[in-house]
Amino acid sequence: MFNFEEELKKLPKEPGVYIMRDEKNAILYVGKAVNLHNRVRSYFRENIGRGPAIDRMVSLIARFEYIVTDSELEALVLENNLIKENSPKYNTLLKDDKTYPYIKVTLGEEYPRILFSRTMKKDKSKYFGPYTSAGAVKDTIELMNKLYQLRTCNRSLPRDIGLERPCLNYHIKQCLGPCQGYIGKEEYRQQVEQALEFLNGNYNGILKELEGRMKTAAEALDFESAASFRDLYNSVKQVAQKQKITDSAGEDKDVIALYQDEREAVVQVFFVRDGKLIGREHYYMKNVSSGDKAGILENFVKQFYAGTPFIPRELMLQCEIGDRELIEKWLSGRKGSRVYLRVPKIGSKEKLVELAAQNARHILEQDRERLKREEGRTIGAVKEIAALLGLEHIERMEAFDISNINGFENVGSMIVFEKGKPKPSDYRKFRIKTVSGPDDYACMREVLTRRFRHGMEESRELEEKELDRQYGRFTRFPDLLMMDGGRGQVNIALSVLKELELPIPVCGMVKDDSHRTRGLYFNNVELPIDTRSEGFKLVTRIQDEAHRFAIEYHRSLRSKDQVKSVLDDIPGVGPARRKALMRSFKSIEEIRNAEVEELAALPEINRRAAEEIYRFFHKT
């Protein structure tokens, strides 16, 4: 038993990270402290304006632990890592986990290339970005290769010069052919330098050059080339116009502001690179405290910049945040040069922060309607089903499907929906072990028995180890079992649950002669369901998902040639003979009962092979 009074006395007066856990050992909250002794003890004093969320969290704490660090900066880094790894329920969390694209110029190569990259490494390459649109990055790279005719292949040059024929890009005049030695290294480098000028925002040179080439080609009556140069000219001009100048100083900075309601907040970020606004992105924060704008911004900055490879010189914030100097020190260490956190009060910078806040507000307001519709499709649909069946509460639903390949190799699949949404991480696949031939009822009995027995055994093991149920694969049982069929499938499920003494309601999804859902079979009664309702649509999605998952499982088995049957163990029976047997007989049992003459009558099987098959099934 955890003795709070004694453990609080042991807390060191040093910096570190503390971890609050509930009675099931799940992490509730992770925090950092300059002084662990003072900070952790403050949670267990009489409440002084902590707010309802913190009060709820404190009431659930069953024990705490801590990690001492050498400095507050180390504590901040460790806190970030633990929050990202565990997603504690009461920490304000960044919901998005995105990576942003870069344009990479491989200057470490003798014949550099322009590539798309999701990471920024410490190598000899030059990176531009990050950008918010992967599509725009790919379009820009394609345009660059057309303009400067740089290679896109992965040949090792100059080692491989002349070893292979030039590729299609050379023949369509989108590569200068360095792989054949058609252009020297110095001349190729000049093309690369021009490309770098373009990426740095200097478009005037290439625009003048393309305009000149277009006129020259037109005067020579080479209208096809003139049209090509015209298209390139327009593409470059479009790229140039998209760059909106926001700061004549030409610095890198991110502009960050938020808007929040009662449940969540949206943080808007404007990305300014080399003085140009290159894009914007928004992020949702959950578990937010009402009116805690500074706290939300602080959590966002720590979590977002712990994961992004590029850190600008300046972060322009909507308001002052806690630990500003410490966060500046941490970001400066990550970047390798000084980083500033500023809150502009007047002028164009302050207006840019206001603009970011307005964008955040519009995004959250627009999403309210979308979230309302989504809630109707998911949680609302689950409530409809619960009301139809007379059940008080449904959160988790499981559905099963049985399939086989030509009557052989029966497999089962299990899908899970929680709060009306699929939960693929809980899906499971089963290879049937005890049933030969197409007997769906027997297969379903085996699958359900294995699924629930596994869950019961895992629950016992986790209880013995005092671990939370989240550590098990099968420990979470459904609030409703959805069977694809009527009375027969439902009765199989009920008999399994009765044998295991599990009080789980079972519902059948009944289809008509056209294989369309017509109602739900529950408590020996078929209940009609409104085909226009969200509940009906959810039932249909569950059926379709169970069927899709089973089919994909079979496809993967076939594509990987993993389907193995008892026939594979017979000497002289390979894939062709196995297919012939599966095609001609309905089950393994029929093959077992076949005489040698019946087996030898198949074109693919000779007398000797037929005798081997017969001997295999009748050996003592």
Coordinates of C-alpha atoms in Angstrom, one line a residue:
M1 CA 0.0 0.0 0.0
F2 CA 1.4 3.4 -1.0
N3 CA 1.9 5.6 2.0
F4 CA 1.5 9.2 0.8
E5 CA 2.6 10.8 4.1
E6 CA 5.9 8.9 4.1
E7 CA 6.6 9.2 0.4
L8 CA 6.0 13.0 0.4
K9 CA 8.6 13.3 3.2
K10 CA 11.2 11.5 1.0
L11 CA 10.8 14.0 -1.9
P12 CA 14.1 15.6 -2.8
K13 CA 14.5 19.4 -3.1
E14 CA 16.0 19.0 -6.6
P15 CA 14.8 19.5 -10.2
G16 CA 13.1 16.6 -11.9
V17 CA 10.0 15.0 -13.4
Y18 CA 7.1 13.6 -11.4
I19 CA 4.6 11.0 -12.6
M20 CA 1.1 10.6 -11.2
R21 CA -0.5 7.1 -11.5
D22 CA -4.0 5.7 -10.8
E23 CA -4.9 2.5 -9.0
K24 CA -4.5 0.5 -12.3
N25 CA -1.0 1.9 -12.7
A26 CA -2.0 4.1 -15.7
I27 CA -0.2 7.4 -16.0
L28 CA -2.6 10.3 -15.2
Y29 CA -0.2 13.3 -15.4
V30 CA 3.5 14.1 -16.1
G31 CA 5.0 17.3 -14.8
K32 CA 8.4 18.9 -14.2
A33 CA 9.6 20.9 -11.2
V34 CA 12.6 23.0 -10.1
N35 CA 12.0 21.6 -6.7
L36 CA 10.2 18.2 -6.6
H37 CA 9.6 18.5 -2.8
N38 CA 7.6 21.7 -3.1
R39 CA 5.9 21.0 -6.4
V40 CA 4.5 17.5 -5.7
R41 CA 3.5 18.3 -2.1
S42 CA 1.4 21.2 -3.4
Y43 CA -1.0 18.8 -5.1
F44 CA -2.0 17.3 -1.7
R45 CA -2.6 20.5 0.1
E46 CA -6.0 22.1 0.5
N47 CA -7.3 23.2 -2.9
I48 CA -6.6 26.8 -3.6
G49 CA -8.0 27.7 -7.0
R50 CA -6.6 24.7 -8.8
G51 CA -9.7 24.1 -11.0
P52 CA -12.1 21.1 -11.3
A53 CA -9.8 19.2 -13.8
I54 CA -6.9 19.1 -11.3
D55 CA -9.2 18.2 -8.5
R56 CA -10.5 15.2 -10.4
M57 CA -6.9 14.2 -11.3
V58 CA -5.8 14.4 -7.6
S59 CA -8.7 12.3 -6.5
L60 CA -7.6 9.5 -8.8
I61 CA -3.9 9.5 -7.7
A62 CA -3.0 6.1 -6.2
R63 CA 0.7 6.7 -6.1
F64 CA 3.4 8.9 -7.6
E65 CA 7.0 8.5 -8.7
Y66 CA 9.7 10.9 -9.7
I67 CA 13.0 11.1 -11.7
V68 CA 15.7 13.5 -10.4
T69 CA 17.6 15.4 -13.1
D70 CA 20.7 17.6 -13.0
S71 CA 18.9 20.7 -14.2
E72 CA 15.5 22.2 -15.0
L73 CA 16.4 22.1 -18.7
E74 CA 16.9 18.3 -18.5
A75 CA 13.6 18.0 -16.6
L76 CA 11.9 19.9 -19.4
V77 CA 13.3 17.5 -22.1
L78 CA 12.4 14.4 -20.1
E79 CA 8.9 15.7 -19.4
N80 CA 8.3 16.2 -23.2
N81 CA 9.5 12.7 -23.9
L82 CA 7.3 11.1 -21.3
I83 CA 4.2 13.0 -22.4
K84 CA 4.8 12.1 -26.1
E85 CA 5.3 8.4 -25.2
N86 CA 2.4 8.0 -22.8
S87 CA -0.2 10.7 -23.7
P88 CA -1.4 11.1 -20.1
K89 CA -5.1 11.8 -19.6
Y90 CA -4.7 15.1 -17.7
N91 CA -1.8 16.7 -19.7
T92 CA -2.7 19.2 -22.4
L93 CA -1.8 17.3 -25.5
L94 CA -0.9 18.2 -29.1
K95 CA -3.3 16.0 -31.1
D96 CA -1.4 16.2 -34.5
D97 CA 1.8 14.4 -35.1
K98 CA 2.8 15.6 -38.6
T99 CA 6.1 15.7 -40.5
Y100 CA 6.7 18.4 -43.0
P101 CA 8.3 18.2 -46.4
Y102 CA 11.6 19.8 -47.3
I103 CA 13.4 20.4 -50.6
K104 CA 16.8 18.8 -50.4
V105 CA 19.7 19.7 -52.7
T106 CA 22.4 17.0 -52.4
L107 CA 25.5 19.2 -52.5
G108 CA 27.6 16.4 -51.0
E109 CA 27.4 14.7 -54.4
E110 CA 29.6 15.6 -57.3
Y111 CA 26.5 15.8 -59.5
P112 CA 23.8 17.1 -57.1
R113 CA 20.1 16.3 -57.3
I114 CA 17.0 18.0 -56.0
L115 CA 14.9 15.7 -53.9
F116 CA 11.8 15.5 -51.7
S117 CA 12.6 14.8 -48.0
R118 CA 10.5 14.4 -44.8
T119 CA 13.6 14.7 -42.6
M120 CA 16.4 17.3 -42.2
K121 CA 19.7 15.6 -41.4
K122 CA 23.1 17.0 -40.5
D123 CA 24.8 16.1 -43.8
K124 CA 26.3 18.1 -46.7
S125 CA 23.0 18.7 -48.3
K126 CA 21.2 22.0 -48.3
Y127 CA 17.5 22.0 -47.1
F128 CA 14.7 24.4 -48.0
G129 CA 11.6 24.5 -45.9
P130 CA 9.7 23.1 -44.1
Y131 CA 6.7 23.5 -46.3
T132 CA 3.1 22.8 -45.4
S133 CA 2.0 21.3 -48.7
A134 CA 3.7 18.1 -50.0
G135 CA 2.0 18.6 -53.3
A136 CA 3.4 22.1 -53.8
V137 CA 6.9 20.8 -52.9
K138 CA 6.7 18.0 -55.6
D139 CA 5.4 20.5 -58.2
T140 CA 8.3 22.8 -57.4
I141 CA 10.9 20.0 -57.7
E142 CA 9.3 19.0 -61.0
L143 CA 9.5 22.6 -62.3
M144 CA 13.1 22.9 -61.1
N145 CA 14.2 19.8 -63.0
K146 CA 12.5 21.0 -66.2
L147 CA 14.2 24.4 -65.8
Y148 CA 17.7 23.3 -65.0
Q149 CA 17.7 19.8 -66.4
L150 CA 19.3 18.2 -63.4
R151 CA 19.5 14.4 -63.0
T152 CA 16.9 12.5 -60.9
C153 CA 18.5 9.0 -61.0
N154 CA 20.4 7.4 -58.1
R155 CA 23.4 6.4 -60.1
S156 CA 26.8 6.9 -58.4
L157 CA 28.6 9.6 -60.5
P158 CA 31.3 9.9 -61.7
R159 CA 31.9 6.2 -61.0
D160 CA 29.0 5.0 -63.2
I161 CA 29.5 7.4 -66.1
G162 CA 29.0 5.5 -69.4
L163 CA 28.1 2.2 -67.8
E164 CA 24.4 2.3 -68.8
R165 CA 22.3 4.0 -71.5
P166 CA 20.8 7.4 -70.7
C167 CA 17.3 7.3 -69.3
L168 CA 14.1 8.8 -70.8
N169 CA 14.6 12.2 -69.1
Y170 CA 17.7 12.8 -71.3
H171 CA 15.8 12.0 -74.5
I172 CA 12.9 14.3 -73.6
K173 CA 15.4 17.1 -72.7
Q174 CA 14.8 17.1 -69.0
C175 CA 18.3 16.0 -68.1
L176 CA 21.7 17.1 -69.4
G177 CA 23.1 13.5 -69.4
P178 CA 25.9 13.7 -66.8
C179 CA 25.6 9.8 -66.6
Q180 CA 27.1 9.8 -70.2
G181 CA 29.7 12.6 -69.6
Y182 CA 27.7 14.9 -71.9
I183 CA 28.2 17.8 -69.5
G184 CA 31.2 18.5 -67.3
K185 CA 31.1 18.8 -63.6
E186 CA 31.8 22.6 -63.5
E187 CA 29.1 23.3 -66.1
Y188 CA 26.6 21.1 -64.2
R189 CA 27.5 22.9 -60.9
Q190 CA 26.5 26.2 -62.6
Q191 CA 23.1 24.8 -63.3
V192 CA 22.8 23.7 -59.6
E193 CA 23.8 27.2 -58.4
Q194 CA 21.1 28.7 -60.6
A195 CA 18.6 26.3 -59.0
L196 CA 19.8 27.4 -55.5
E197 CA 19.2 31.0 -56.5
F198 CA 15.6 30.0 -57.5
L199 CA 15.0 28.3 -54.2
N200 CA 16.3 31.3 -52.4
G201 CA 13.6 33.4 -54.0
N202 CA 15.5 35.1 -56.8
Y203 CA 13.2 34.6 -59.8
N204 CA 14.1 37.6 -61.9
G205 CA 17.1 35.9 -63.7
I206 CA 15.2 32.8 -64.8
L207 CA 12.2 34.9 -65.8
K208 CA 14.3 37.0 -68.1
E209 CA 16.1 34.0 -69.5
L210 CA 12.8 32.1 -70.3
E211 CA 11.3 35.3 -71.8
G212 CA 14.3 35.6 -74.1
R213 CA 14.2 32.0 -75.1
M214 CA 10.5 32.2 -75.8
K215 CA 10.9 35.2 -78.2
T216 CA 13.9 33.6 -79.9
A217 CA 12.0 30.4 -80.6
A218 CA 9.0 32.3 -81.8
E219 CA 11.1 34.4 -84.2
A220 CA 12.7 31.2 -85.5
L221 CA 9.1 29.9 -86.1
D222 CA 9.8 27.0 -83.6
F223 CA 6.4 27.4 -82.0
E224 CA 6.5 24.1 -80.1
S225 CA 9.6 25.2 -78.2
A226 CA 8.2 28.7 -77.7
A227 CA 5.0 27.2 -76.2
S228 CA 7.2 25.1 -73.8
F229 CA 9.2 28.1 -72.7
R230 CA 5.9 30.1 -72.3
D231 CA 4.5 27.4 -70.0
L232 CA 7.7 27.3 -67.9
Y233 CA 7.6 31.1 -67.7
N234 CA 4.0 31.1 -66.4
S235 CA 4.9 28.4 -63.8
V236 CA 7.8 30.4 -62.4
K237 CA 5.7 33.5 -62.3
Q238 CA 3.0 31.7 -60.4
V239 CA 5.5 30.4 -57.8
A240 CA 6.9 33.9 -57.5
Q241 CA 3.4 35.4 -56.9
K242 CA 2.6 32.9 -54.2
Q243 CA 5.4 34.3 -52.0
K244 CA 3.9 37.0 -49.8
I245 CA 6.5 39.3 -48.3
T246 CA 5.9 39.7 -44.6
D247 CA 9.2 41.1 -43.3
S248 CA 11.9 43.0 -45.2
A249 CA 14.5 41.6 -42.8
G250 CA 14.3 38.2 -44.5
E251 CA 14.4 36.2 -41.3
D252 CA 12.9 32.8 -40.3
K253 CA 10.1 33.0 -37.8
D254 CA 6.9 31.2 -36.7
V255 CA 3.8 33.2 -35.7
I256 CA 1.7 31.4 -33.1
A257 CA -1.7 32.2 -31.8
L258 CA -4.8 30.2 -30.6
Y259 CA -8.5 30.3 -30.0
Q260 CA -10.3 28.0 -27.5
D261 CA -13.8 26.9 -26.4
E262 CA -14.9 24.8 -23.5
R263 CA -13.5 21.5 -24.8
E264 CA -10.4 22.2 -27.0
A265 CA -8.2 24.8 -28.6
V266 CA -6.9 25.4 -32.1
V267 CA -3.3 26.7 -32.4
Q268 CA -2.6 28.5 -35.7
V269 CA 1.0 28.7 -37.0
F270 CA 2.2 30.9 -39.8
F271 CA 5.6 29.7 -41.2
V272 CA 7.8 32.6 -42.4
R273 CA 11.0 31.6 -44.1
D274 CA 13.5 34.1 -45.4
G275 CA 11.0 36.9 -44.8
K276 CA 8.3 35.1 -46.9
L277 CA 5.1 33.5 -45.7
I278 CA 5.4 30.1 -47.1
G279 CA 2.4 28.5 -45.5
R280 CA 0.2 28.0 -42.4
E281 CA -1.0 25.0 -40.4
H282 CA -3.4 24.5 -37.5
Y283 CA -3.2 22.1 -34.6
Y284 CA -5.8 20.8 -32.1
M285 CA -5.0 20.7 -28.4
K286 CA -7.1 18.5 -26.1
N287 CA -7.5 18.4 -22.3
V288 CA -7.3 22.2 -22.2
S289 CA -8.2 24.3 -19.1
S290 CA -10.7 27.1 -19.6
G291 CA -9.0 30.5 -19.9
D292 CA -5.5 29.1 -19.7
K293 CA -4.2 30.6 -22.9
A294 CA -0.6 31.0 -21.7
G295 CA -0.5 27.3 -20.5
I296 CA -1.9 26.0 -23.7
L297 CA 0.7 28.0 -25.8
E298 CA 3.5 26.8 -23.5
N299 CA 2.5 23.1 -23.9
F300 CA 2.2 23.6 -27.7
V301 CA 5.6 25.1 -28.0
K302 CA 7.3 22.4 -25.9
Q303 CA 5.6 19.5 -27.7
F304 CA 5.7 20.8 -31.2
Y305 CA 9.3 22.0 -31.3
A306 CA 10.4 18.8 -29.5
G307 CA 9.4 16.9 -32.7
T308 CA 10.1 19.3 -35.6
P309 CA 13.6 19.2 -37.2
F310 CA 13.6 22.9 -38.1
I311 CA 13.5 25.6 -35.4
P312 CA 13.3 29.3 -36.6
R313 CA 15.3 32.1 -35.1
E314 CA 12.1 33.7 -33.6
L315 CA 8.8 32.6 -32.3
M316 CA 6.2 35.4 -32.2
L317 CA 3.6 34.5 -29.6
Q318 CA 0.1 35.7 -28.8
C319 CA 0.9 36.1 -25.1
E320 CA 3.7 35.6 -22.5
I321 CA 4.2 32.0 -21.4
G322 CA 5.7 30.4 -18.3
D323 CA 9.3 29.2 -18.3
R324 CA 10.1 31.6 -21.3
E325 CA 13.8 31.8 -20.6
L326 CA 14.1 28.1 -20.0
I327 CA 12.3 27.3 -23.2
E328 CA 14.5 29.8 -25.1
K329 CA 17.6 28.1 -23.7
W330 CA 16.3 24.6 -24.7
L331 CA 15.3 25.7 -28.2
S332 CA 18.7 27.5 -28.7
G333 CA 20.4 24.3 -27.7
R334 CA 18.4 22.3 -30.2
K335 CA 18.9 24.8 -33.0
G336 CA 22.6 25.4 -32.3
S337 CA 22.1 29.2 -32.3
R338 CA 20.0 31.8 -30.3
V339 CA 16.2 31.5 -30.5
Y340 CA 14.0 34.2 -29.2
L341 CA 10.4 34.1 -27.9
R342 CA 8.7 37.4 -28.3
V343 CA 5.2 38.9 -27.9
P344 CA 4.8 41.8 -30.3
K345 CA 2.7 44.7 -29.0
I346 CA 2.5 47.1 -31.9
G347 CA 3.0 47.3 -35.7
S348 CA 2.8 44.8 -38.5
K349 CA 4.1 41.9 -36.3
E350 CA 1.3 42.4 -33.8
K351 CA -1.2 42.4 -36.6
L352 CA 0.2 39.2 -38.0
V353 CA -0.3 37.5 -34.6
E354 CA -3.9 38.9 -34.6
L355 CA -4.4 37.4 -38.0
A356 CA -3.2 34.0 -36.8
A357 CA -5.7 34.2 -33.9
Q358 CA -8.6 35.1 -36.2
N359 CA -7.7 32.1 -38.4
A360 CA -7.7 29.8 -35.4
R361 CA -11.2 31.1 -34.4
H362 CA -12.6 30.5 -37.9
I363 CA -11.2 27.0 -38.0
L364 CA -12.7 26.1 -34.6
E365 CA -16.1 27.6 -35.5
Q366 CA -16.1 25.8 -38.9
D367 CA -15.2 22.5 -37.2
R368 CA -18.0 22.7 -34.7
E369 CA -20.6 21.8 -37.4
R370 CA -18.3 19.1 -38.8
L371 CA -17.8 17.6 -35.3
K372 CA -21.6 17.8 -34.7
R373 CA -22.2 15.8 -37.9
E374 CA -19.4 13.4 -37.0
E375 CA -20.8 12.9 -33.5
G376 CA -24.2 12.0 -35.1
R377 CA -22.5 9.4 -37.4
T378 CA -20.6 7.8 -34.5
I379 CA -21.8 8.3 -30.9
G380 CA -25.3 9.3 -32.0
A381 CA -25.6 6.2 -34.1
V382 CA -24.4 4.0 -31.2
K383 CA -27.1 5.6 -29.0
E384 CA -29.7 4.8 -31.6
I385 CA -28.7 1.1 -31.6
A386 CA -28.7 1.0 -27.8
A387 CA -32.2 2.5 -27.7
L388 CA -33.5 0.0 -30.3
L389 CA -32.1 -2.9 -28.3
G390 CA -33.1 -1.5 -24.9
L391 CA -29.5 -1.4 -23.6
E392 CA -28.4 1.3 -21.2
H393 CA -24.8 1.8 -22.5
I394 CA -22.8 0.7 -25.5
E395 CA -19.2 1.9 -26.2
R396 CA -17.3 -1.1 -27.6
M397 CA -18.8 -3.4 -30.3
E398 CA -17.1 -6.4 -31.8
A399 CA -18.0 -8.3 -35.1
F400 CA -16.7 -11.5 -36.5
D401 CA -16.5 -13.1 -40.0
I402 CA -15.6 -16.6 -41.2
S403 CA -14.1 -17.2 -44.6
N404 CA -12.4 -20.1 -46.4
I405 CA -10.5 -20.7 -49.6
N406 CA -12.2 -23.3 -51.8
G407 CA -13.5 -25.0 -48.7
F408 CA -10.0 -25.3 -47.2
E409 CA -8.1 -23.2 -44.7
N410 CA -10.9 -21.6 -42.7
V411 CA -9.9 -18.3 -41.2
G412 CA -11.8 -16.0 -38.8
S413 CA -11.5 -12.2 -38.3
M414 CA -12.5 -9.9 -35.5
I415 CA -13.1 -6.2 -35.9
V416 CA -13.8 -3.6 -33.2
F417 CA -15.8 -0.3 -33.2
E418 CA -15.5 2.0 -30.2
K419 CA -17.8 5.0 -29.9
G420 CA -19.0 4.4 -33.4
K421 CA -15.5 4.4 -35.0
P422 CA -13.3 1.5 -36.1
K423 CA -10.4 0.7 -33.9
P424 CA -7.9 -1.2 -36.2
S425 CA -5.3 -1.6 -33.4
D426 CA -7.7 -4.1 -31.7
Y427 CA -8.6 -6.1 -34.9
R428 CA -7.5 -9.8 -34.7
K429 CA -7.1 -12.7 -37.1
F430 CA -7.6 -16.4 -36.4
R431 CA -6.4 -19.5 -38.2
I432 CA -9.0 -22.2 -37.6
K433 CA -7.4 -25.2 -35.9
T434 CA -10.2 -27.7 -35.2
V435 CA -12.5 -27.6 -38.3
S436 CA -12.0 -29.1 -41.7
G437 CA -14.3 -28.0 -44.6
P438 CA -16.8 -25.2 -44.9
D439 CA -18.6 -25.4 -41.5
D440 CA -19.1 -21.7 -40.6
Y441 CA -21.0 -22.5 -37.3
A442 CA -18.2 -24.7 -36.0
C443 CA -15.6 -22.2 -37.1
M444 CA -17.4 -19.4 -35.4
R445 CA -17.7 -21.4 -32.2
E446 CA -13.9 -21.9 -32.2
V447 CA -13.1 -18.3 -32.9
L448 CA -15.4 -16.9 -30.2
T449 CA -14.2 -19.5 -27.6
R450 CA -10.5 -18.6 -28.3
R451 CA -11.2 -14.9 -28.3
F452 CA -12.9 -14.8 -24.9
R453 CA -10.8 -17.5 -23.2
H454 CA -7.7 -15.5 -24.2
G455 CA -9.2 -12.5 -22.6
M456 CA -10.1 -14.2 -19.4
E457 CA -6.6 -15.8 -19.1
E458 CA -4.9 -12.4 -19.8
S459 CA -7.1 -10.6 -17.2
R460 CA -6.1 -13.1 -14.6
E461 CA -2.4 -12.8 -15.4
L462 CA -2.6 -9.0 -15.4
E463 CA -4.4 -9.0 -12.0
E464 CA -1.6 -11.2 -10.6
K465 CA 1.0 -8.8 -11.9
E466 CA -1.0 -5.7 -10.8
L467 CA -1.0 -4.3 -14.4
D468 CA -3.6 -2.3 -16.2
R469 CA -5.9 -4.1 -18.7
Q470 CA -4.5 -2.0 -21.5
Y471 CA -1.5 -4.2 -21.6
G472 CA -3.5 -7.2 -22.8
R473 CA -4.5 -8.1 -26.4
F474 CA -7.9 -9.5 -25.5
T475 CA -8.8 -8.2 -22.1
R476 CA -11.3 -5.6 -23.1
F477 CA -14.7 -7.3 -23.7
P478 CA -17.4 -5.8 -25.9
D479 CA -20.6 -4.1 -24.6
L480 CA -22.3 -5.7 -27.6
L481 CA -21.4 -8.6 -29.9
M482 CA -22.6 -8.1 -33.5
M483 CA -23.0 -11.3 -35.4
D484 CA -23.2 -11.3 -39.2
G485 CA -26.5 -13.3 -39.6
G486 CA -29.6 -14.2 -37.8
R487 CA -30.8 -16.8 -35.3
G488 CA -28.1 -19.4 -36.1
Q489 CA -25.0 -17.2 -35.6
V490 CA -26.6 -15.5 -32.5
N491 CA -27.3 -18.9 -30.9
I492 CA -23.7 -20.0 -31.5
A493 CA -22.4 -16.9 -29.8
L494 CA -24.9 -17.2 -26.9
S495 CA -23.9 -20.8 -26.2
V496 CA -20.2 -19.9 -26.1
L497 CA -20.8 -17.0 -23.7
K498 CA -23.1 -19.1 -21.5
E499 CA -20.4 -21.8 -21.3
L500 CA -17.8 -19.2 -20.3
E501 CA -20.3 -17.4 -17.9
L502 CA -19.9 -14.0 -19.7
P503 CA -23.0 -11.8 -19.6
I504 CA -22.5 -10.0 -23.0
P505 CA -25.5 -9.1 -25.1
V506 CA -25.5 -10.6 -28.7
C507 CA -27.2 -9.0 -31.7
G508 CA -27.6 -10.5 -35.2
M509 CA -27.3 -8.3 -38.3
V510 CA -30.0 -9.8 -40.5
K511 CA -29.8 -9.5 -44.3
D512 CA -32.6 -10.0 -46.9
D513 CA -32.4 -12.1 -50.1
S514 CA -30.4 -9.4 -51.8
H515 CA -27.8 -9.5 -49.1
R516 CA -28.8 -6.1 -47.7
T517 CA -29.3 -5.4 -44.0
R518 CA -33.0 -5.4 -43.1
G519 CA -33.0 -5.5 -39.3
L520 CA -31.4 -6.6 -36.0
Y521 CA -32.0 -10.0 -34.3
F522 CA -32.0 -9.6 -30.5
N523 CA -33.6 -11.6 -27.7
N524 CA -35.3 -14.0 -30.2
V525 CA -37.0 -11.1 -32.0
E526 CA -36.2 -9.5 -35.3
L527 CA -36.3 -5.7 -34.9
P528 CA -36.8 -3.5 -37.9
I529 CA -34.5 -0.6 -38.3
D530 CA -35.0 2.7 -40.2
T531 CA -32.8 2.4 -43.3
R532 CA -32.4 6.2 -43.3
S533 CA -31.1 6.4 -39.7
E534 CA -27.5 6.8 -38.6
G535 CA -27.8 3.6 -36.6
F536 CA -28.6 1.6 -39.7
K537 CA -25.7 3.2 -41.5
L538 CA -23.4 2.3 -38.7
V539 CA -24.6 -1.4 -38.7
T540 CA -23.9 -1.4 -42.5
R541 CA -20.4 0.0 -41.9
I542 CA -19.7 -2.7 -39.3
Q543 CA -20.8 -5.5 -41.6
D544 CA -18.8 -4.1 -44.6
E545 CA -15.7 -3.6 -42.4
A546 CA -15.8 -7.2 -41.0
H547 CA -16.2 -8.5 -44.6
R548 CA -13.4 -6.3 -45.9
F549 CA -11.0 -7.3 -43.2
A550 CA -11.6 -11.0 -43.7
I551 CA -11.1 -10.7 -47.5
E552 CA -7.8 -8.7 -47.1
Y553 CA -6.6 -11.4 -44.7
H554 CA -7.2 -14.1 -47.4
R555 CA -5.5 -12.0 -50.0
S556 CA -2.5 -11.6 -47.9
L557 CA -2.4 -15.3 -47.3
R558 CA -2.6 -16.0 -51.0
S559 CA -0.2 -13.4 -52.1
K560 CA 2.4 -14.5 -49.6
D561 CA 1.7 -18.2 -50.4
Q562 CA 1.2 -18.8 -46.7
V563 CA -1.9 -21.0 -47.0
K564 CA -0.8 -24.4 -45.8
S565 CA -3.0 -27.5 -45.5
V566 CA -2.6 -31.1 -44.6
L567 CA -2.0 -31.7 -48.4
D568 CA 1.4 -29.9 -48.2
D569 CA 2.7 -32.8 -46.0
I570 CA 2.1 -35.5 -48.6
P571 CA 5.2 -36.5 -50.5
G572 CA 4.9 -35.7 -54.2
V573 CA 2.0 -33.2 -53.8
G574 CA 3.1 -29.7 -54.9
P575 CA 1.0 -26.6 -55.6
A576 CA -0.4 -27.9 -58.9
R577 CA -1.6 -31.2 -57.5
R578 CA -2.9 -29.5 -54.4
K579 CA -5.0 -27.1 -56.5
A580 CA -6.3 -30.0 -58.6
L581 CA -7.4 -31.9 -55.4
M582 CA -9.0 -28.7 -53.9
R583 CA -10.9 -28.1 -57.2
S584 CA -12.2 -31.7 -57.5
F585 CA -13.1 -32.5 -53.9
K586 CA -15.2 -30.5 -51.5
S587 CA -13.2 -31.2 -48.4
I588 CA -10.2 -32.9 -46.9
E589 CA -12.7 -35.6 -45.7
E590 CA -13.7 -36.4 -49.3
I591 CA -10.0 -36.7 -50.3
R592 CA -9.5 -39.0 -47.3
N593 CA -12.4 -41.3 -48.4
A594 CA -11.4 -41.4 -52.1
E595 CA -10.0 -44.6 -53.7
V596 CA -6.7 -44.7 -55.6
E597 CA -8.6 -44.9 -58.9
E598 CA -10.6 -41.8 -58.2
L599 CA -7.5 -39.9 -57.3
A600 CA -5.6 -41.2 -60.4
A601 CA -8.4 -40.1 -62.6
L602 CA -7.4 -36.5 -62.2
P603 CA -5.1 -35.4 -65.1
E604 CA -2.6 -33.8 -62.8
I605 CA -2.2 -36.9 -60.6
N606 CA -0.5 -40.1 -61.8
R607 CA -0.9 -43.5 -60.3
R608 CA 2.2 -43.2 -58.1
A609 CA 1.0 -39.9 -56.6
A610 CA -2.5 -41.3 -56.1
E611 CA -1.0 -44.2 -54.1
E612 CA 1.0 -41.8 -52.0
I613 CA -2.0 -39.7 -51.2
Y614 CA -4.1 -42.8 -50.3
R615 CA -1.2 -44.2 -48.2
F616 CA -0.9 -40.8 -46.3
F617 CA -4.5 -40.8 -45.2
H618 CA -4.7 -44.5 -44.4
K619 CA -1.4 -45.2 -42.6
T620 CA -1.7 -46.7 -39.1

